[in-house]
């Protein structure tokens, strides 16, 4: 995820600052759109439809003041019930139409155009995720991103990680273990399975060890991070490295923009969709984006499966060391090559996921009130994700995707596609129950 | 020979990138911890978040 710039190198900060500010601004602007159009106007459409229904049935509409009073009183009653402990869920504030909109509906017997616009944007899932990714990609591949801004746009991408950590405030350990256990099964079957199949297929096809090792790690486990981790182990050539990265990015980009729509088309439950993208998409940033695009519940499930998956990076590196170094050495009688398991785990384990576990533990210990939980798990996560997605969108360059090539491209792409299809059938057969995170 | 040198160069680059990722992990842990502390202290609350959104219905 952070390939390209070193966030912690203070000397690089001045170089990163301009691009990072652009990402912040872009994220802020798009969040304004998301809150107003996809949030408020979409809710306005629902409320306007409710107001319009009795009018179309020929009933006498309430005057505006009475309508407003009625809404406020029903909220007050619901709050009293909640405070008395009769209702478990805190009622959300009612959406009250403005006087001019209410009167427009009464006069024209129609829903104002702005609400219909909000509804359409919501129907087409054009939330902040889509706008930042599509918009960023469009900018990058048309007008381009000036070189002075590029380091900063790369530096914005890892801001998805604090989002992943803070999202931990939303989970109980029972949910993490429940979804994590089934996520573990998915990872073992599909993710490690892909890695092993690619290694064996590559041997059969007499493809280069370095390239196939990279492709297996990248396509199977965690995209670019795993490919970077495995590259020295399998003695990858620079050309192999770019082929593998190109294939991983191309598959991820196609998946990112198609999976949310495939999910809608198949009417997938949010939790099922989350489990699917958590297994099938190869890169954390793209996976988190595709899940957030679909909905908050999908993100909660995908996040756990992703954490299990990236926790597997050391295991993949161990497999590569065994398959490409230790095993061939033993075959020619060299017993000096050994696996230093602990060393590999220590070096390659993505430690940021420990932060997620700390957050889950704090939530389990009731450290967060429901308000703080919502503030952290929804509002603040959204801000971090928006900054990260601005960086991701501005870094989808068609030139990078064109680097995918060679015979290994076909093997990698076919394996990733087959994995995605099989994972989809598997999670659909299981259903939402085991993947659902209680909110 | 040239290929070998380039492979060594890539190896060094991969190692450097991975240690940069490790440092990045520490940085994101720190950022997340800071934000959580600020929320728990009440410095970042719902009012702060809603002040970010200028266009409201």
XYZ file of C-alpha atoms in Angstrom:
496
model
C 0.000 0.000 0.000
C 2.738 2.437 0.830
C 5.031 1.536 -2.022
C 6.681 4.641 -3.444
C 7.207 7.149 -0.637
C 8.334 6.866 2.954
C 5.734 8.622 5.123
C 8.020 8.626 8.138
C 10.956 10.276 6.379
C 10.652 13.907 7.517
C 13.019 15.056 4.735
C 10.415 13.886 2.198
C 7.538 15.818 3.798
C 8.025 19.089 1.864
C 7.914 17.019 -1.326
C 4.716 15.312 -0.210
C 2.923 18.381 1.139
C 1.476 19.890 -2.108
C -0.039 16.624 -3.357
C -1.270 15.727 0.099
C -3.056 19.090 0.431
C -4.695 18.477 -2.956
C -5.937 15.090 -1.701
C -7.272 16.705 1.491
C -9.111 19.344 -0.525
C -10.486 16.791 -2.949
C -11.655 14.579 -0.090
C -13.283 17.543 1.655
C -15.100 18.693 -1.485
C -16.388 15.241 -2.303
C -17.518 14.705 1.316
C -19.602 17.899 0.983
C -21.240 16.382 -2.093
C -21.736 13.042 -0.326
C -23.335 14.564 2.762
C -25.626 16.891 0.823
C -26.559 14.949 -2.313
C -26.244 11.278 -1.338
C -27.224 11.957 2.289
C -29.633 14.874 2.721
C -31.230 14.998 -0.728
C -31.663 11.231 -0.788
C -33.422 11.367 2.598
C -35.411 14.308 1.248
C -36.649 12.107 -1.600
C -37.942 9.538 0.877
C -39.654 12.193 2.981
C -41.113 13.962 -0.068
C -42.519 10.625 -1.303
C -44.223 10.113 2.075
C -45.754 13.608 1.910
C -46.837 13.153 -1.693
C -48.559 9.782 -1.227
C -51.689 10.977 0.634
C -51.967 13.990 -1.697
C -52.065 11.666 -4.711
C -54.696 9.581 -2.925
C -56.845 12.727 -2.741
C -56.416 13.316 1.011
C -56.164 16.805 2.436
C -52.502 17.673 3.214
C -51.467 19.114 6.571
C -50.423 22.760 6.715
C -46.622 23.049 6.990
C -46.599 24.055 10.674
C -48.721 21.033 11.623
C -46.514 18.709 9.529
C -43.397 20.010 11.301
C -45.003 19.752 14.737
C -46.169 16.205 14.054
C -42.633 15.122 13.072
C -41.051 16.768 16.119
C -43.567 15.245 18.505
C -43.185 11.728 17.157
C -39.384 12.060 17.562
C -39.843 13.311 21.115
C -42.042 10.324 21.966
C -39.567 7.890 20.423
C -36.759 9.499 22.457
C -38.773 9.182 25.674
C -39.339 5.479 24.933
C -35.602 5.035 24.296
C -34.658 6.876 27.506
C -37.126 4.774 29.481
C -35.414 1.686 28.118
C -38.467 0.557 26.115
C -36.568 0.844 22.846
C -33.059 -0.520 22.360
C -32.105 1.545 19.356
C -31.714 5.284 19.683
C -34.124 6.978 17.260
C -32.466 9.037 14.562
C -33.430 12.674 14.134
C -36.350 13.074 11.738
C -35.836 14.591 8.326
C -38.125 17.616 8.163
C -38.695 19.216 4.787
C -38.123 22.953 4.434
C -41.213 25.093 4.027
C -40.495 25.942 0.380
C -40.003 22.283 -0.551
C -43.129 21.213 1.323
C -45.169 23.849 -0.453
C -43.636 22.928 -3.819
C -44.869 19.342 -3.303
C -48.342 20.562 -2.324
C -48.616 22.921 -5.275
C -47.062 20.783 -8.009
C -47.978 17.330 -6.693
C -44.417 16.343 -7.602
C -41.092 15.739 -5.913
C -38.569 18.612 -6.291
C -35.856 17.892 -8.878
C -32.992 18.151 -6.374
C -34.421 15.274 -4.309
C -34.822 13.141 -7.445
C -31.186 13.927 -8.309
C -30.065 12.752 -4.842
C -32.109 9.580 -5.240
C -30.578 8.838 -8.665
C -27.026 9.373 -7.379
C -27.801 6.944 -4.585
C -29.343 4.405 -6.967
C -26.234 4.475 -9.158
C -24.094 4.165 -5.992
C -22.276 7.377 -6.868
C -21.215 7.935 -3.272
C -17.991 9.674 -2.199
C -16.096 6.426 -2.843
C -17.133 6.258 -6.500
C -16.660 9.982 -7.113
C -13.164 10.018 -5.597
C -12.024 6.883 -7.408
C -13.614 7.595 -10.797
C -12.865 11.319 -10.599
C -9.267 10.708 -9.543
C -8.733 8.159 -12.295
C -10.256 10.526 -14.839
C -7.998 13.402 -13.756
C -4.889 11.190 -13.733
C -5.507 9.830 -17.227
C -6.721 13.002 -18.958
C -5.166 16.219 -17.674
C -2.644 14.235 -15.616
C -1.175 14.849 -12.175
C 1.808 17.248 -12.215
C 4.990 15.590 -10.945
C 5.152 18.069 -8.043
C 1.888 16.619 -6.701
C 2.634 12.933 -7.222
C 4.548 12.102 -3.998
C 1.744 13.644 -1.935
C -0.970 11.677 -3.715
C 0.975 8.465 -3.008
C 1.381 9.525 0.651
C -2.406 9.968 0.978
C -3.142 6.298 0.204
C -1.983 4.816 3.552
C -4.544 7.016 5.356
C -6.937 4.150 4.751
C -5.003 2.253 7.450
C -5.956 4.490 10.431
C -9.524 4.084 9.128
C -9.171 0.292 9.312
C -7.778 0.544 12.863
C -10.448 2.965 14.131
C -13.216 0.874 12.578
C -12.302 -1.640 15.305
C -14.462 0.487 17.656
C -17.461 -1.094 15.938
C -16.705 -4.733 16.730
C -17.090 -7.111 19.643
C -14.597 -9.956 19.931
C -17.395 -12.479 19.403
C -18.061 -10.941 15.958
C -14.385 -10.761 15.038
C -13.916 -14.412 16.026
C -17.115 -15.536 14.263
C -16.379 -13.750 10.977
C -12.617 -14.210 11.417
C -12.992 -17.986 11.706
C -14.990 -18.274 8.495
C -12.660 -15.658 6.961
C -9.776 -17.927 7.932
C -11.422 -20.823 6.076
C -11.955 -18.575 3.023
C -8.350 -17.399 3.125
C -6.979 -20.938 3.425
C -9.163 -22.285 0.606
C -9.066 -19.420 -1.863
C -6.102 -17.265 -1.050
C -3.463 -19.813 -0.154
C -5.061 -22.185 -2.683
C -4.453 -19.645 -5.459
C -0.853 -19.200 -4.344
C -0.210 -22.956 -4.438
C -2.079 -23.502 -7.744
C -0.107 -20.708 -9.430
C 3.203 -22.084 -8.150
C 2.402 -25.600 -9.404
C 0.878 -24.372 -12.700
C 3.924 -22.167 -13.281
C 6.269 -25.151 -12.741
C 4.235 -27.264 -15.183
C 4.198 -24.462 -17.769
C 7.967 -24.044 -17.194
C 7.408 -20.379 -16.409
C 10.091 -18.438 -14.559
C 10.199 -19.180 -10.800
C 10.675 -15.553 -9.885
C 7.715 -14.383 -11.906
C 5.387 -17.147 -10.739
C 6.364 -16.692 -7.097
C 5.568 -13.012 -7.340
C 2.353 -13.609 -9.224
C 1.207 -16.253 -6.737
C 1.858 -14.031 -3.751
C 0.342 -10.975 -5.400
C -2.721 -12.581 -6.955
C -3.293 -14.926 -4.021
C -2.744 -12.796 -0.979
C -2.191 -9.131 -0.772
C -1.368 -7.519 -4.058
C 1.601 -5.225 -4.089
C 2.685 -5.689 -0.441
C 2.963 -9.460 -0.797
C 4.754 -9.137 -4.149
C 7.271 -6.771 -2.538
C 7.765 -9.179 0.379
C 8.283 -12.176 -1.885
C 10.455 -10.517 -4.586
C 13.838 -11.044 -2.844
C 12.953 -14.614 -1.828
C 12.239 -15.790 -5.359
C 15.047 -13.779 -6.980
C 12.556 -11.869 -9.113
C 13.903 -9.873 -12.047
C 12.804 -6.239 -12.359
C 10.779 -7.138 -15.467
C 8.947 -9.885 -13.509
C 8.235 -7.411 -10.750
C 6.554 -4.944 -13.118
C 4.619 -7.711 -14.918
C 3.271 -8.978 -11.607
C 2.426 -5.528 -10.241
C 0.751 -4.601 -13.561
C -1.411 -7.742 -13.470
C -2.357 -7.218 -9.806
C -3.291 -3.579 -10.398
C -5.234 -4.327 -13.576
C -7.296 -7.066 -11.927
C -7.853 -4.927 -8.837
C -8.975 -1.916 -10.857
C -11.449 -3.950 -12.910
C -12.761 -5.634 -9.736
C -13.063 -2.334 -7.888
C -15.291 -0.774 -10.518
C -17.376 -3.854 -11.348
C -17.878 -5.791 -8.089
C -20.233 -3.236 -6.450
C -22.490 -3.400 -9.515
C -22.274 -7.216 -9.736
C -23.251 -7.278 -6.058
C -26.301 -5.078 -6.723
C -27.217 -7.101 -9.786
C -27.164 -10.320 -7.764
C -28.894 -8.550 -4.880
C -26.157 -9.709 -2.521
C -26.603 -9.134 1.201
C -24.073 -6.581 2.457
C -22.323 -9.127 4.687
C -22.080 -11.689 1.859
C -20.710 -9.041 -0.480
C -18.181 -7.980 2.181
C -16.956 -11.559 2.562
C -16.679 -11.887 -1.207
C -14.611 -8.758 -1.824
C -12.511 -9.559 1.263
C -11.523 -12.819 -0.395
C -11.451 -11.901 -4.063
C -9.865 -8.432 -4.284
C -6.124 -8.504 -3.943
C -5.149 -5.188 -2.483
C -6.245 -3.577 0.787
C -6.964 -0.121 -0.639
C -9.027 -1.482 -3.539
C -10.826 -3.958 -1.294
C -11.745 -1.370 1.323
C -12.924 0.978 -1.448
C -15.093 -1.686 -3.126
C -16.628 -2.639 0.238
C -17.271 0.960 1.361
C -18.827 1.628 -2.040
C -21.424 -1.089 -1.280
C -22.221 -0.024 2.273
C -21.087 0.205 5.900
C -22.151 -3.338 6.783
C -20.194 -4.699 3.821
C -17.135 -2.778 5.015
C -17.415 -4.238 8.540
C -17.316 -7.807 7.185
C -14.707 -7.155 4.486
C -12.427 -5.523 7.062
C -12.248 -8.661 9.221
C -11.650 -10.974 6.233
C -8.982 -8.562 4.979
C -7.224 -8.534 8.346
C -7.114 -12.324 8.351
C -5.824 -12.240 4.751
C -3.022 -9.758 5.262
C -2.033 -11.625 8.428
C -1.164 -14.413 6.011
C 1.657 -12.489 4.297
C 4.364 -14.114 6.480
C 2.894 -17.559 5.709
C 3.055 -16.855 1.974
C 6.675 -15.736 2.288
C 7.424 -18.936 4.236
C 5.773 -20.965 1.475
C 7.876 -19.192 -1.161
C 11.093 -19.753 0.806
C 10.225 -23.415 1.161
C 9.025 -23.946 -2.424
C 11.603 -21.893 -4.308
C 14.674 -22.064 -2.018
C 14.659 -24.861 0.598
C 12.997 -27.595 -1.489
C 15.144 -27.220 -4.631
C 18.267 -27.046 -2.430
C 17.330 -30.268 -0.626
C 16.670 -31.956 -3.963
C 20.334 -31.419 -4.898
C 21.505 -32.531 -1.456
C 22.117 -29.076 0.066
C 20.829 -29.178 3.666
C 22.205 -25.775 4.650
C 19.058 -23.962 3.446
C 16.639 -23.691 6.377
C 13.424 -21.892 7.171
C 13.772 -19.292 9.909
C 10.046 -19.127 10.645
C 10.122 -16.694 13.564
C 12.408 -14.280 11.719
C 10.065 -14.200 8.698
C 6.963 -13.688 10.859
C 8.676 -10.900 12.804
C 9.804 -9.111 9.650
C 6.733 -9.479 7.453
C 3.785 -9.258 9.874
C 1.686 -6.133 9.105
C 1.728 -4.750 12.645
C -0.843 -2.016 12.047
C -3.573 -4.667 12.424
C -2.631 -4.893 16.116
C -4.189 -1.435 16.446
C -7.465 -2.866 15.144
C -7.369 -5.598 17.805
C -6.692 -3.003 20.525
C -9.747 -1.026 19.364
C -11.930 -4.165 19.434
C -10.700 -4.891 22.982
C -11.443 -1.324 24.116
C -14.950 -1.616 22.686
C -15.420 -4.983 24.386
C -14.420 -3.348 27.690
C -17.159 -0.717 27.060
C -14.573 2.021 26.757
C -16.667 3.790 24.103
C -20.177 5.170 24.599
C -22.601 4.526 21.692
C -22.078 8.169 20.559
C -18.272 7.856 20.593
C -18.515 4.514 18.807
C -20.596 6.085 16.034
C -18.322 9.108 15.838
C -15.227 6.933 15.513
C -16.616 4.049 13.465
C -18.624 6.093 10.986
C -17.718 9.781 10.794
C -13.979 9.661 11.450
C -13.453 6.443 9.485
C -15.210 8.125 6.540
C -12.818 11.085 6.656
C -9.724 8.852 6.694
C -11.135 6.693 3.912
C -11.939 9.746 1.775
C -8.336 11.011 2.054
C -7.025 7.546 1.167
C -9.429 7.082 -1.749
C -8.447 10.479 -3.177
C -4.873 9.157 -3.271
C -5.920 5.807 -4.716
C -7.995 7.416 -7.519
C -5.239 9.832 -8.503
C -2.790 6.923 -8.721
C -4.761 4.693 -11.087
C -2.663 5.277 -14.191
C -3.483 3.367 -17.357
C 0.247 3.335 -18.167
C 0.906 1.230 -15.039
C -1.861 -1.173 -15.980
C -0.353 -1.609 -19.455
C 2.752 -3.059 -17.789
C 0.808 -6.280 -17.230
C 2.069 -8.737 -19.768
C 3.918 -11.913 -20.605
C 2.712 -15.490 -20.279
C 2.335 -15.098 -16.517
C -0.287 -12.401 -17.087
C -2.687 -15.013 -18.469
C -1.999 -17.400 -15.572
C -2.335 -14.658 -12.942
C -5.446 -13.096 -14.439
C -7.236 -16.409 -15.018
C -6.376 -17.584 -11.484
C -7.649 -14.336 -9.936
C -10.873 -14.471 -11.962
C -11.537 -18.134 -11.152
C -10.820 -17.406 -7.485
C -13.321 -14.511 -7.540
C -16.063 -16.646 -9.160
C -15.546 -19.621 -6.836
C -15.392 -17.356 -3.779
C -18.655 -15.708 -4.861
C -20.436 -19.070 -5.196
C -19.014 -20.194 -1.855
C -20.087 -17.129 0.136
C -23.516 -17.104 -1.554
C -24.020 -20.735 -0.557
C -23.096 -19.953 3.073
C -25.429 -16.940 3.255
C -25.234 -13.786 5.404
C -25.557 -15.360 8.894
C -21.916 -16.230 9.644
C -20.629 -13.024 8.022
C -22.881 -10.502 9.744
C -21.359 -8.099 12.258
C -23.837 -6.880 14.895
C -24.026 -3.081 15.024
C 25.995 -9.695 -15.231
C 23.846 -6.648 -15.844
C 20.709 -8.651 -15.079
C 22.270 -9.854 -11.806
C 23.115 -6.297 -10.801
C 19.562 -5.178 -11.542
C 18.165 -8.093 -9.524
C 20.376 -7.114 -6.581
C 19.183 -3.545 -6.971
C 15.551 -4.708 -6.906
C 16.262 -6.847 -3.855
C 17.667 -3.842 -2.030
C 14.708 -1.739 -3.144
C 12.215 -4.369 -1.966
C 13.943 -4.547 1.421
C 13.907 -0.752 1.693
C 10.239 -0.586 0.701
C 9.311 -3.212 3.248
C 11.084 -1.442 6.072
C 9.380 1.786 4.938
C 6.050 -0.057 5.156
C 6.929 -1.188 8.678
C 7.658 2.420 9.681
C 4.447 3.491 7.942
C 2.554 0.972 10.105
C 3.970 2.618 13.243
C 2.992 6.042 11.879
C -0.605 5.011 11.165
C -0.868 3.405 14.614
C 0.259 6.706 16.119
C -2.221 8.732 14.020
C -5.084 6.405 14.972
C -4.121 6.513 18.672
C -3.968 10.319 18.633
C -7.394 10.605 17.035
C -8.956 8.144 19.499
C -7.425 10.036 22.454
C -8.729 13.356 21.106
C -12.205 11.854 20.726
C -12.141 10.396 24.240
C -10.999 13.736 25.640
C -13.881 15.413 23.842
C -11.624 17.609 21.679
C -13.094 15.987 18.571
C -16.840 15.625 18.979
C -19.961 15.683 16.835
C -19.856 19.500 16.637
C -16.317 19.444 15.205
C -17.290 16.816 12.657
C -20.470 18.594 11.579
C -18.503 21.865 11.213
C -16.557 20.167 8.400
C -19.727 19.979 6.335
C -20.601 23.417 5.061
C -23.472 22.513 2.737
C -26.420 21.335 4.792
C -30.097 20.882 4.058
